[in-house]
Short mmCIF file of C-alpha atoms in Angstrom, two decimals:
data_model
loop_
_atom_site.label_atom_id
_atom_site.label_comp_id
_atom_site.label_asym_id
_atom_site.label_seq_id
_atom_site.Cartn_x
_atom_site.Cartn_y
_atom_site.Cartn_z
CA MET A 1 -2.72 -52.93 27.42
CA GLU A 2 -0.87 -54.51 24.54
CA HIS A 3 -3.59 -54.00 21.88
CA LYS A 4 -4.02 -50.47 20.57
CA PRO A 5 -7.11 -49.38 18.64
CA ASN A 6 -7.24 -49.94 14.90
CA PHE A 7 -8.79 -46.72 13.62
CA LYS A 8 -9.84 -48.19 10.27
CA GLU A 9 -11.41 -51.12 12.08
CA LEU A 10 -13.35 -48.73 14.31
CA VAL A 11 -14.57 -46.73 11.31
CA GLY A 12 -15.71 -49.98 9.72
CA PHE A 13 -17.65 -50.76 12.90
CA ASN A 14 -19.09 -47.22 13.08
CA PRO A 15 -18.96 -45.45 9.66
CA ALA A 16 -20.02 -42.17 11.31
CA LEU A 17 -16.42 -41.84 12.56
CA ASP A 18 -15.22 -41.26 9.00
CA LYS A 19 -16.08 -37.57 9.36
CA TYR A 20 -13.00 -37.19 11.57
CA PHE A 21 -10.62 -38.13 8.75
CA ASN A 22 -8.27 -35.24 7.89
CA ASP A 23 -7.57 -35.11 4.15
CA VAL A 24 -4.46 -32.97 4.69
CA THR A 25 -2.71 -35.13 7.29
CA GLN A 26 -4.31 -38.37 6.07
CA LYS A 27 -5.04 -39.25 9.69
CA TYR A 28 -8.08 -39.43 11.95
CA ASP A 29 -8.49 -36.42 14.25
CA PHE A 30 -10.56 -37.98 17.01
CA PHE A 31 -8.67 -36.24 19.79
CA ASN A 32 -8.78 -32.59 18.71
CA SER A 33 -12.35 -32.06 19.89
CA ASN A 34 -14.43 -33.18 22.83
CA GLN A 35 -17.11 -34.68 20.60
CA GLY A 36 -14.49 -36.56 18.60
CA LEU A 37 -13.12 -38.06 21.81
CA ILE A 38 -16.63 -39.04 22.93
CA ASP A 39 -17.47 -40.67 19.59
CA PHE A 40 -14.18 -42.55 19.56
CA SER A 41 -14.56 -43.72 23.17
CA GLN A 42 -18.13 -44.93 22.74
CA THR A 43 -17.20 -46.84 19.59
CA ALA A 44 -14.07 -48.41 21.11
CA LEU A 45 -15.98 -49.44 24.24
CA GLU A 46 -18.69 -51.10 22.20
CA LYS A 47 -16.34 -52.71 19.66
CA TYR A 48 -13.67 -54.06 22.02
CA PHE A 49 -15.51 -54.35 25.35
CA SER A 50 -19.18 -54.87 24.40
CA LEU A 51 -20.13 -51.84 26.51
CA LYS A 52 -22.73 -49.21 25.62
CA ILE A 53 -21.83 -46.01 27.48
CA LYS A 54 -23.67 -42.69 27.59
CA ILE A 55 -21.12 -39.88 27.95
CA ASP A 56 -22.28 -36.46 29.09
CA PRO A 57 -20.54 -33.86 26.86
CA HIS A 58 -20.20 -31.53 29.86
CA ARG A 59 -18.43 -34.13 32.01
CA LEU A 60 -15.09 -35.91 31.77
CA CYS A 61 -14.79 -38.35 28.90
CA PRO A 62 -12.57 -41.23 30.10
CA ARG A 63 -9.43 -42.12 28.18
CA ILE A 64 -10.08 -45.79 27.63
CA TYR A 65 -6.68 -47.39 27.35
CA ASN A 66 -4.99 -46.08 30.47
CA ARG A 67 -8.13 -47.20 32.32
CA VAL A 68 -7.66 -50.68 30.87
CA ASP A 69 -4.01 -50.70 31.95
CA TYR A 70 -5.00 -49.74 35.50
CA VAL A 71 -7.67 -52.46 35.65
CA GLU A 72 -5.31 -55.17 34.41
CA PHE A 73 -2.62 -54.06 36.85
CA VAL A 74 -5.01 -54.38 39.79
CA LEU A 75 -6.17 -57.81 38.62
CA GLN A 76 -2.52 -58.87 38.55
CA LEU A 77 -1.93 -57.30 41.96
CA MET A 78 -4.78 -59.40 43.36
CA ASN A 79 -3.05 -62.41 41.78
CA LEU A 80 -6.11 -62.95 39.62
CA TYR A 81 -4.71 -62.39 36.17
CA SER A 82 -1.50 -63.00 34.24
CA CYS A 83 -0.73 -60.63 31.36
CA GLU A 84 1.91 -63.09 30.15
CA THR A 85 -0.60 -65.89 29.55
CA GLN A 86 -3.70 -63.66 29.08
CA HIS A 87 -5.49 -66.01 31.50
CA PHE A 88 -6.70 -65.89 35.05
CA ILE A 89 -4.79 -67.70 37.76
CA ASN A 90 -6.39 -70.63 39.52
CA ARG A 91 -6.47 -69.58 43.18
CA GLN A 92 -8.34 -71.09 46.10
CA VAL A 93 -10.09 -67.77 46.68
CA LYS A 94 -12.73 -67.22 44.01
CA ARG A 95 -14.82 -64.34 45.40
CA TYR A 96 -13.75 -60.69 45.21
CA LEU A 97 -15.17 -57.22 45.80
CA GLY A 98 -13.84 -53.99 44.29
CA LEU A 99 -14.42 -50.41 45.40
CA ASP A 100 -13.99 -47.53 42.94
CA VAL A 101 -13.62 -44.26 44.86
CA GLY A 102 -15.02 -41.49 42.65
CA THR A 103 -16.50 -43.68 39.93
CA GLY A 104 -17.75 -40.76 37.83
CA HIS A 105 -20.76 -40.61 35.55
CA THR A 106 -19.56 -43.43 33.29
CA ALA A 107 -18.61 -45.92 36.06
CA ILE A 108 -15.83 -46.83 33.68
CA TYR A 109 -13.62 -48.86 36.03
CA PRO A 110 -16.33 -51.25 37.30
CA LEU A 111 -17.71 -51.72 33.78
CA LEU A 112 -14.31 -52.31 32.18
CA THR A 113 -13.34 -54.77 34.91
CA MET A 114 -16.46 -56.86 34.34
CA SER A 115 -15.98 -56.77 30.57
CA ILE A 116 -12.33 -57.82 30.79
CA ILE A 117 -13.21 -60.73 33.06
CA ASP A 118 -16.07 -61.86 30.85
CA LYS A 119 -13.99 -61.55 27.67
CA ARG A 120 -11.43 -63.88 29.23
CA ASN A 121 -14.25 -66.26 30.11
CA GLU A 122 -15.23 -66.39 26.46
CA SER A 123 -11.64 -67.27 25.53
CA GLY A 124 -12.18 -70.70 27.02
CA SER A 125 -10.43 -70.64 30.38
CA LYS A 126 -12.35 -72.90 32.76
CA VAL A 127 -10.72 -71.11 35.71
CA ASN A 128 -12.54 -67.87 34.87
CA GLU A 129 -15.99 -69.39 35.33
CA THR A 130 -15.39 -69.83 39.05
CA ILE A 131 -14.47 -66.18 39.72
CA ASP A 132 -17.20 -64.22 41.50
CA LEU A 133 -16.35 -60.51 41.32
CA LYS A 134 -18.64 -57.70 42.43
CA PHE A 135 -18.00 -53.96 42.35
CA ILE A 136 -19.07 -50.86 44.25
CA GLY A 137 -18.80 -47.52 42.46
CA SER A 138 -19.00 -44.56 44.85
CA ASP A 139 -19.25 -40.84 44.16
CA ILE A 140 -20.09 -37.65 46.05
CA ASP A 141 -21.81 -36.00 43.05
CA SER A 142 -25.55 -36.73 42.79
CA LYS A 143 -25.71 -36.14 39.04
CA SER A 144 -22.74 -38.45 38.40
CA VAL A 145 -24.39 -41.16 40.52
CA CYS A 146 -27.64 -40.89 38.52
CA LEU A 147 -25.82 -41.05 35.17
CA ALA A 148 -23.63 -43.93 36.35
CA LYS A 149 -26.73 -45.90 37.34
CA GLU A 150 -28.13 -45.30 33.84
CA ASN A 151 -24.94 -46.74 32.34
CA ILE A 152 -25.21 -49.80 34.59
CA ILE A 153 -28.81 -50.34 33.42
CA LEU A 154 -27.69 -49.97 29.78
CA ASN A 155 -25.29 -52.86 30.33
CA GLU A 156 -27.39 -54.96 32.69
CA LYS A 157 -27.22 -57.99 30.39
CA LEU A 158 -23.44 -58.02 30.89
CA ILE A 159 -23.43 -56.85 34.51
CA SER A 160 -26.19 -59.10 35.91
CA GLY A 161 -26.40 -57.23 39.19
CA ARG A 162 -22.67 -57.33 39.92
CA ILE A 163 -22.14 -53.54 40.11
CA GLU A 164 -23.71 -51.25 42.69
CA ILE A 165 -23.49 -47.44 42.46
CA VAL A 166 -23.74 -45.50 45.72
CA GLU A 167 -23.70 -41.82 46.65
CA VAL A 168 -21.42 -41.14 49.60
CA SER A 169 -20.66 -38.22 51.88
CA PRO A 170 -17.64 -36.02 51.05
CA SER A 171 -16.43 -36.79 54.58
CA ARG A 172 -13.10 -38.61 54.35
CA ASN A 173 -13.88 -40.84 57.34
CA GLU A 174 -16.53 -42.65 55.32
CA LEU A 175 -14.29 -43.64 52.43
CA TYR A 176 -14.29 -47.34 53.18
CA SER A 177 -17.35 -47.70 55.42
CA TYR A 178 -19.64 -48.99 52.66
CA LEU A 179 -17.03 -51.52 51.55
CA LEU A 180 -16.68 -52.85 55.09
CA ARG A 181 -20.45 -53.12 55.49
CA ARG A 182 -20.61 -55.23 52.34
CA LEU A 183 -17.73 -57.47 53.46
CA ASN A 184 -19.50 -58.10 56.76
CA LEU A 185 -22.81 -59.22 55.25
CA ASP A 186 -23.92 -62.79 55.85
CA GLY A 187 -22.40 -65.14 53.30
CA GLU A 188 -19.54 -62.80 52.38
CA ALA A 189 -16.93 -64.03 54.87
CA ASP A 190 -14.65 -65.49 52.18
CA ARG A 191 -14.69 -62.49 49.82
CA LEU A 192 -11.44 -60.53 49.36
CA ALA A 193 -11.46 -56.84 48.44
CA PHE A 194 -9.43 -54.15 46.69
CA VAL A 195 -9.74 -50.39 46.22
CA MET A 196 -9.23 -48.32 43.06
CA CYS A 197 -9.25 -44.54 42.68
CA ASN A 198 -8.67 -42.02 39.90
CA PRO A 199 -8.58 -38.79 41.93
CA PRO A 200 -8.80 -35.21 40.69
CA PHE A 201 -5.21 -34.29 39.90
CA TYR A 202 -5.26 -30.53 40.58
CA SER A 203 -5.70 -28.24 43.57
CA SER A 204 -7.03 -25.25 41.61
CA MET A 205 -7.97 -24.13 38.12
CA SER A 206 -4.82 -21.99 37.96
CA GLU A 207 -2.65 -25.05 38.65
CA LEU A 208 -4.47 -26.99 35.96
CA GLU A 209 -4.05 -24.22 33.38
CA GLU A 210 -0.39 -23.77 34.29
CA LYS A 211 0.37 -27.45 33.75
CA GLU A 212 -1.63 -27.62 30.54
CA SER A 213 0.30 -24.66 29.13
CA PHE A 214 3.45 -26.79 29.05
CA LYS A 215 1.83 -29.47 26.92
CA LYS A 216 2.21 -29.34 23.17
CA GLN A 217 -1.50 -29.74 22.54
CA SER A 218 -4.45 -27.64 21.55
CA PRO A 219 -5.97 -25.23 24.11
CA LEU A 220 -7.63 -26.77 27.13
CA SER A 221 -11.12 -25.52 26.31
CA GLY A 222 -11.05 -27.40 23.00
CA ARG A 223 -10.05 -30.73 24.51
CA VAL A 224 -11.39 -31.25 28.00
CA GLN A 225 -14.91 -30.81 29.26
CA ALA A 226 -15.39 -31.68 32.93
CA THR A 227 -16.93 -30.51 36.17
CA ASN A 228 -14.72 -28.95 38.82
CA ASN A 229 -15.20 -32.01 41.04
CA GLU A 230 -13.67 -34.21 38.34
CA LEU A 231 -10.51 -32.11 37.93
CA ILE A 232 -9.96 -30.17 41.15
CA THR A 233 -9.87 -31.04 44.85
CA PRO A 234 -8.49 -29.12 47.87
CA GLY A 235 -4.81 -29.96 48.15
CA GLY A 236 -4.79 -31.72 44.78
CA GLU A 237 -4.13 -35.41 44.29
CA VAL A 238 -1.51 -35.48 47.05
CA GLN A 239 -4.03 -34.52 49.73
CA PHE A 240 -6.73 -36.76 48.26
CA ILE A 241 -4.51 -39.87 48.20
CA THR A 242 -2.97 -39.01 51.58
CA ASP A 243 -6.51 -39.05 52.97
CA LEU A 244 -7.02 -42.48 51.39
CA ILE A 245 -3.84 -43.66 53.10
CA GLU A 246 -4.73 -42.13 56.46
CA GLU A 247 -8.22 -43.61 56.49
CA SER A 248 -6.85 -47.03 55.55
CA VAL A 249 -4.72 -46.81 58.71
CA VAL A 250 -7.62 -45.59 60.87
CA ILE A 251 -9.88 -48.52 59.95
CA GLN A 252 -7.29 -51.17 60.83
CA GLY A 253 -8.82 -53.41 63.46
CA SER A 254 -12.35 -53.04 62.06
CA LYS A 255 -14.24 -56.23 61.36
CA GLY A 256 -13.51 -57.52 57.86
CA VAL A 257 -10.70 -55.05 57.13
CA ASP A 258 -8.14 -57.87 56.93
CA ARG A 259 -9.82 -58.95 53.69
CA ILE A 260 -9.07 -55.64 51.96
CA LYS A 261 -5.85 -56.84 50.35
CA TRP A 262 -4.81 -53.82 48.27
CA TYR A 263 -5.49 -50.10 48.30
CA THR A 264 -4.51 -48.41 45.02
CA SER A 265 -4.72 -45.02 43.36
CA LEU A 266 -3.78 -43.51 40.04
CA VAL A 267 -1.28 -40.63 40.24
CA GLY A 268 -1.06 -37.96 37.55
CA ASN A 269 2.05 -36.00 38.55
CA PHE A 270 5.51 -37.47 39.06
CA ALA A 271 6.30 -34.93 41.78
CA SER A 272 3.53 -36.44 43.91
CA ILE A 273 5.26 -39.83 44.16
CA THR A 274 7.94 -38.82 46.67
CA VAL A 275 5.40 -37.08 48.92
CA LEU A 276 3.05 -40.08 48.87
CA THR A 277 5.72 -42.70 49.56
CA LYS A 278 6.93 -40.54 52.44
CA ALA A 279 3.37 -40.52 53.79
CA LEU A 280 3.28 -44.32 53.60
CA ARG A 281 6.60 -44.67 55.43
CA GLU A 282 5.57 -42.18 58.11
CA ARG A 283 2.58 -44.40 58.86
CA SER A 284 4.82 -47.49 59.08
CA ILE A 285 3.31 -49.06 55.95
CA SER A 286 6.12 -51.20 54.56
CA ASN A 287 4.20 -53.16 51.92
CA PHE A 288 3.79 -50.60 49.15
CA GLY A 289 5.02 -49.85 45.66
CA VAL A 290 4.79 -47.53 42.66
CA HIS A 291 4.16 -48.70 39.12
CA GLN A 292 4.62 -46.52 36.04
CA PHE A 293 2.83 -47.06 32.76
CA LYS A 294 2.35 -45.18 29.52
CA SER A 295 -0.64 -45.76 27.32
CA SER A 296 -2.81 -43.79 24.98
CA GLU A 297 -5.27 -44.08 22.15
CA LYS A 298 -2.71 -42.31 19.98
CA LYS A 299 1.04 -42.40 19.48
CA GLY A 300 3.11 -41.01 22.31
CA GLY A 301 0.88 -41.28 25.33
CA THR A 302 1.05 -39.78 28.79
CA ARG A 303 2.89 -41.29 31.72
CA ARG A 304 0.82 -42.20 34.73
CA TRP A 305 1.66 -43.97 37.99
CA ILE A 306 -0.17 -46.30 40.34
CA VAL A 307 0.64 -46.17 44.04
CA TYR A 308 -0.46 -49.28 45.93
CA TRP A 309 -0.22 -50.43 49.54
CA SER A 310 -1.34 -53.30 51.75
CA PHE A 311 -1.31 -54.24 55.43
CA ASP A 312 -1.03 -57.94 54.59
CA LEU A 313 2.67 -58.80 54.58
CA THR A 314 2.02 -62.09 52.78
CA TRP A 315 0.81 -60.26 49.66
CA ARG A 316 3.98 -58.62 48.40
CA PRO A 317 3.98 -58.30 44.59
CA PRO A 318 6.68 -59.59 42.21
CA GLY A 319 9.64 -57.43 41.29
CA LYS A 320 8.29 -56.44 37.85
CA PHE A 321 5.65 -54.32 39.58
CA PHE A 322 8.34 -51.96 40.94
CA ASN A 323 9.45 -50.02 37.85
CA VAL A 324 9.97 -46.48 39.19
CA GLU A 325 13.73 -46.16 39.63
CA HIS A 326 13.96 -44.08 42.82
CA GLU A 327 11.42 -46.37 44.57
CA LYS A 328 12.77 -49.73 43.38
CA ASN A 329 15.16 -50.31 46.27
CA HIS A 330 12.28 -50.40 48.70
CA CYS A 331 11.41 -53.96 47.66
CA VAL A 332 13.83 -54.86 44.87
CA ARG A 333 17.61 -54.82 45.15
CA ASN A 334 20.16 -55.59 42.46
CA ILE A 335 23.28 -56.41 44.46
CA ASP A 336 26.84 -55.85 43.30
CA THR A 337 27.70 -59.48 42.75
CA ARG A 338 28.13 -62.01 40.02
CA MET A 339 27.11 -65.33 41.53
CA SER A 340 26.07 -68.57 39.89
CA TYR A 341 23.05 -70.58 40.97
CA SER A 342 25.25 -73.15 42.72
CA GLU A 343 27.12 -70.41 44.60
CA VAL A 344 23.89 -68.87 45.90
CA VAL A 345 22.58 -72.28 46.96
CA SER A 346 25.90 -73.03 48.67
CA ALA A 347 25.64 -69.76 50.61
CA LEU A 348 22.11 -70.61 51.75
CA GLU A 349 23.12 -74.10 52.79
CA SER A 350 25.88 -72.66 54.98
CA LEU A 351 23.15 -71.24 57.24
CA PRO A 352 21.30 -73.15 60.01
CA GLN A 353 18.69 -75.09 58.06
CA HIS A 354 16.12 -75.41 60.85
CA SER A 355 15.03 -71.79 60.38
CA LEU A 356 14.90 -71.51 56.62
CA GLN A 357 13.27 -73.17 53.64
CA TYR A 358 13.96 -72.63 49.99
CA GLU A 359 12.81 -73.96 46.67
CA SER A 360 14.23 -73.23 43.25
CA LYS A 361 13.24 -73.53 39.63
CA GLN A 362 14.88 -72.88 36.29
CA LYS A 363 13.01 -70.16 34.42
CA ALA A 364 15.02 -70.41 31.20
CA ALA A 365 18.47 -71.45 30.03
CA LYS A 366 20.86 -70.52 32.86
CA GLN A 367 18.18 -68.38 34.56
CA TYR A 368 16.97 -69.36 38.02
CA LEU A 369 14.51 -68.28 40.70
CA ILE A 370 15.05 -69.27 44.35
CA LYS A 371 12.23 -68.65 46.84
CA VAL A 372 13.56 -68.41 50.41
CA LYS A 373 11.59 -68.28 53.68
CA PHE A 374 13.39 -67.45 56.93
CA LYS A 375 11.85 -68.00 60.36
CA GLU A 376 14.74 -66.19 62.03
CA ILE A 377 17.55 -63.86 60.96
CA VAL A 378 20.05 -66.72 60.89
CA TRP A 379 22.60 -64.90 58.71
CA THR A 380 23.34 -62.16 61.29
CA ARG A 381 25.83 -61.75 64.12
CA THR A 382 22.87 -60.97 66.37
CA TYR A 383 21.52 -64.46 65.81
CA ARG A 384 24.90 -66.09 66.42
CA ARG A 385 25.35 -64.11 69.66
CA SER A 386 21.89 -65.16 70.84
CA LEU A 387 22.85 -68.80 70.35
CA LYS A 388 26.13 -68.34 72.19
CA ASN A 389 24.41 -66.61 75.10
CA GLY A 390 21.58 -69.11 75.25
CA ASP A 391 19.03 -66.38 74.58
CA GLN A 392 15.63 -68.02 74.19
CA LYS A 393 13.74 -64.74 73.75
CA ARG A 394 14.43 -64.12 70.08
CA ARG A 395 11.42 -62.40 68.52
CA LYS A 396 10.71 -64.83 65.71
CA ILE A 397 7.68 -63.09 64.22
CA GLU A 398 9.54 -59.86 63.47
CA ALA A 399 12.45 -61.89 62.13
CA GLN A 400 10.43 -63.64 59.43
CA LEU A 401 11.56 -62.83 55.91
CA ASP A 402 10.54 -64.08 52.46
CA VAL A 403 12.86 -63.28 49.55
CA ASP A 404 12.88 -64.21 45.86
CA ILE A 405 16.41 -64.45 44.44
CA SER A 406 16.67 -64.19 40.65
CA ILE A 407 19.88 -65.18 38.86
CA SER A 408 20.32 -64.24 35.22
CA ALA A 409 22.34 -65.97 32.54
CA GLN A 410 24.96 -63.23 33.07
CA LEU A 411 25.08 -64.15 36.81
CA ALA A 412 23.41 -60.90 37.87
CA VAL A 413 21.61 -61.35 41.19
CA SER A 414 18.36 -59.55 42.03
CA LEU A 415 16.44 -59.86 45.31
CA ASN A 416 12.72 -59.16 45.72
CA TRP A 417 11.32 -58.64 49.23
CA ARG A 418 8.12 -60.75 49.29
CA GLY A 419 7.27 -61.05 52.97
CA GLY A 420 8.21 -60.04 56.49
CA GLU A 421 7.66 -56.91 58.55
CA SER A 422 11.17 -55.48 58.73
CA TYR A 423 12.75 -53.74 55.75
CA SER A 424 16.05 -53.64 57.66
CA ASN A 425 16.04 -57.46 57.69
CA PHE A 426 15.67 -57.49 53.90
CA GLU A 427 18.46 -54.93 53.56
CA SER A 428 20.62 -56.95 55.96
CA PHE A 429 20.14 -60.15 53.99
CA CYS A 430 21.07 -58.36 50.74
CA GLY A 431 24.26 -57.20 52.43
CA TRP A 432 24.98 -60.70 53.73
CA LEU A 433 24.65 -62.28 50.28
CA ASN A 434 26.85 -59.59 48.79
CA GLY A 435 29.32 -60.27 51.60
CA CYS A 436 29.40 -63.96 50.67
CA TYR A 437 30.68 -62.99 47.26
CA GLU A 438 33.30 -60.68 48.74
CA PHE A 439 34.35 -63.41 51.16
CA LYS A 440 34.74 -65.87 48.30
CA LYS A 441 37.07 -63.38 46.58
CA GLY A 442 39.20 -63.24 49.71
CA ASN A 443 38.05 -59.92 51.21
CA LYS A 444 36.97 -61.41 54.55
CA ASN A 445 36.30 -58.00 56.08
CA LYS A 446 33.27 -57.65 53.82
CA ILE A 447 31.28 -60.56 55.15
CA ILE A 448 28.52 -59.74 57.62
#
């Protein structure tokens, strides 16, 4: 989120916060005690999001601003919201359903999502008024479910029946069953869905304490109050998210599942990323990505990651969503060329035009975006051989490929894989375009 809290503004809104001012450091010490964090969070939620939240001092107090970042990322992923314009995008689909796995006693993600949408409505965008978003918050803890329902009632004027809190079984094979039941209700056939999750990060208390010992902060007992369920799960976040991935595969083919467009989860440890992306690849899920962000109520902040995946190959996100270096090449490739817009267009026009379409636009001075759709892999030797041999059995569906080609003012070329089942086709096309540049320079052995 681009707007950070103004501490003086918050104290003006709630003068009781002034007791946290440190005369020695001349700063507010909201984050050195659990009660300070609770008081800050409740004030910020009411001031900036019009939310009244009861926070149990013995349960996890949500850090507000990384939650906001996660919500806004998912809204962008669903192609609902543009951070650049601070407005919602006018899409044909207007009805959505979110599932928060492990919503906790504050139901913070459903509540924040509704507040963010309604705040944008108040800004005057006519598009927003047509968006119908509902949310399911699920949890396995009975006490958390009861407290979450109380928080929904506290904000019923804002929520107007759009959030439902449900208690679910710890059984992993029921993770998405409630969501599917809702999608299959009468009158819900046009509603698209997404999944959010902020899992427990740790596998044991000893792991938690070991990791906290490396942080330059006050002792754990003075900062974090939470139940074991909120912090610890067997196998840690890797096992929890792997179960989310596995169950998303298992339910494929179920009625309504094609309308679950994105599965997402927050990740707390960088080491988990490689394991999780391997799990996605092992299950032949090609449409996935990892997004890193860093946000905090105070200076510095903690890095977090969002892993996201989809079975709909037409919903590949833009390149800016892939900002973790060792995972970028999966969907974004900066090729070793310097090519002008006219040179790229010339290369595309050298291909058989019956199996490709492209459109281009100028984004800024000497900066271009070309959107290309291939029906067949017309740039390859395999395609040329099939023509020569009169092969009429080319598998066109697997050969489909959508690519965005960005050309900078410095003639740097970046390709973003936006559609198609085969990563090898995307990689092959990147090599072909790079080969066009080498061919132009006279190194004919480089062309594919």
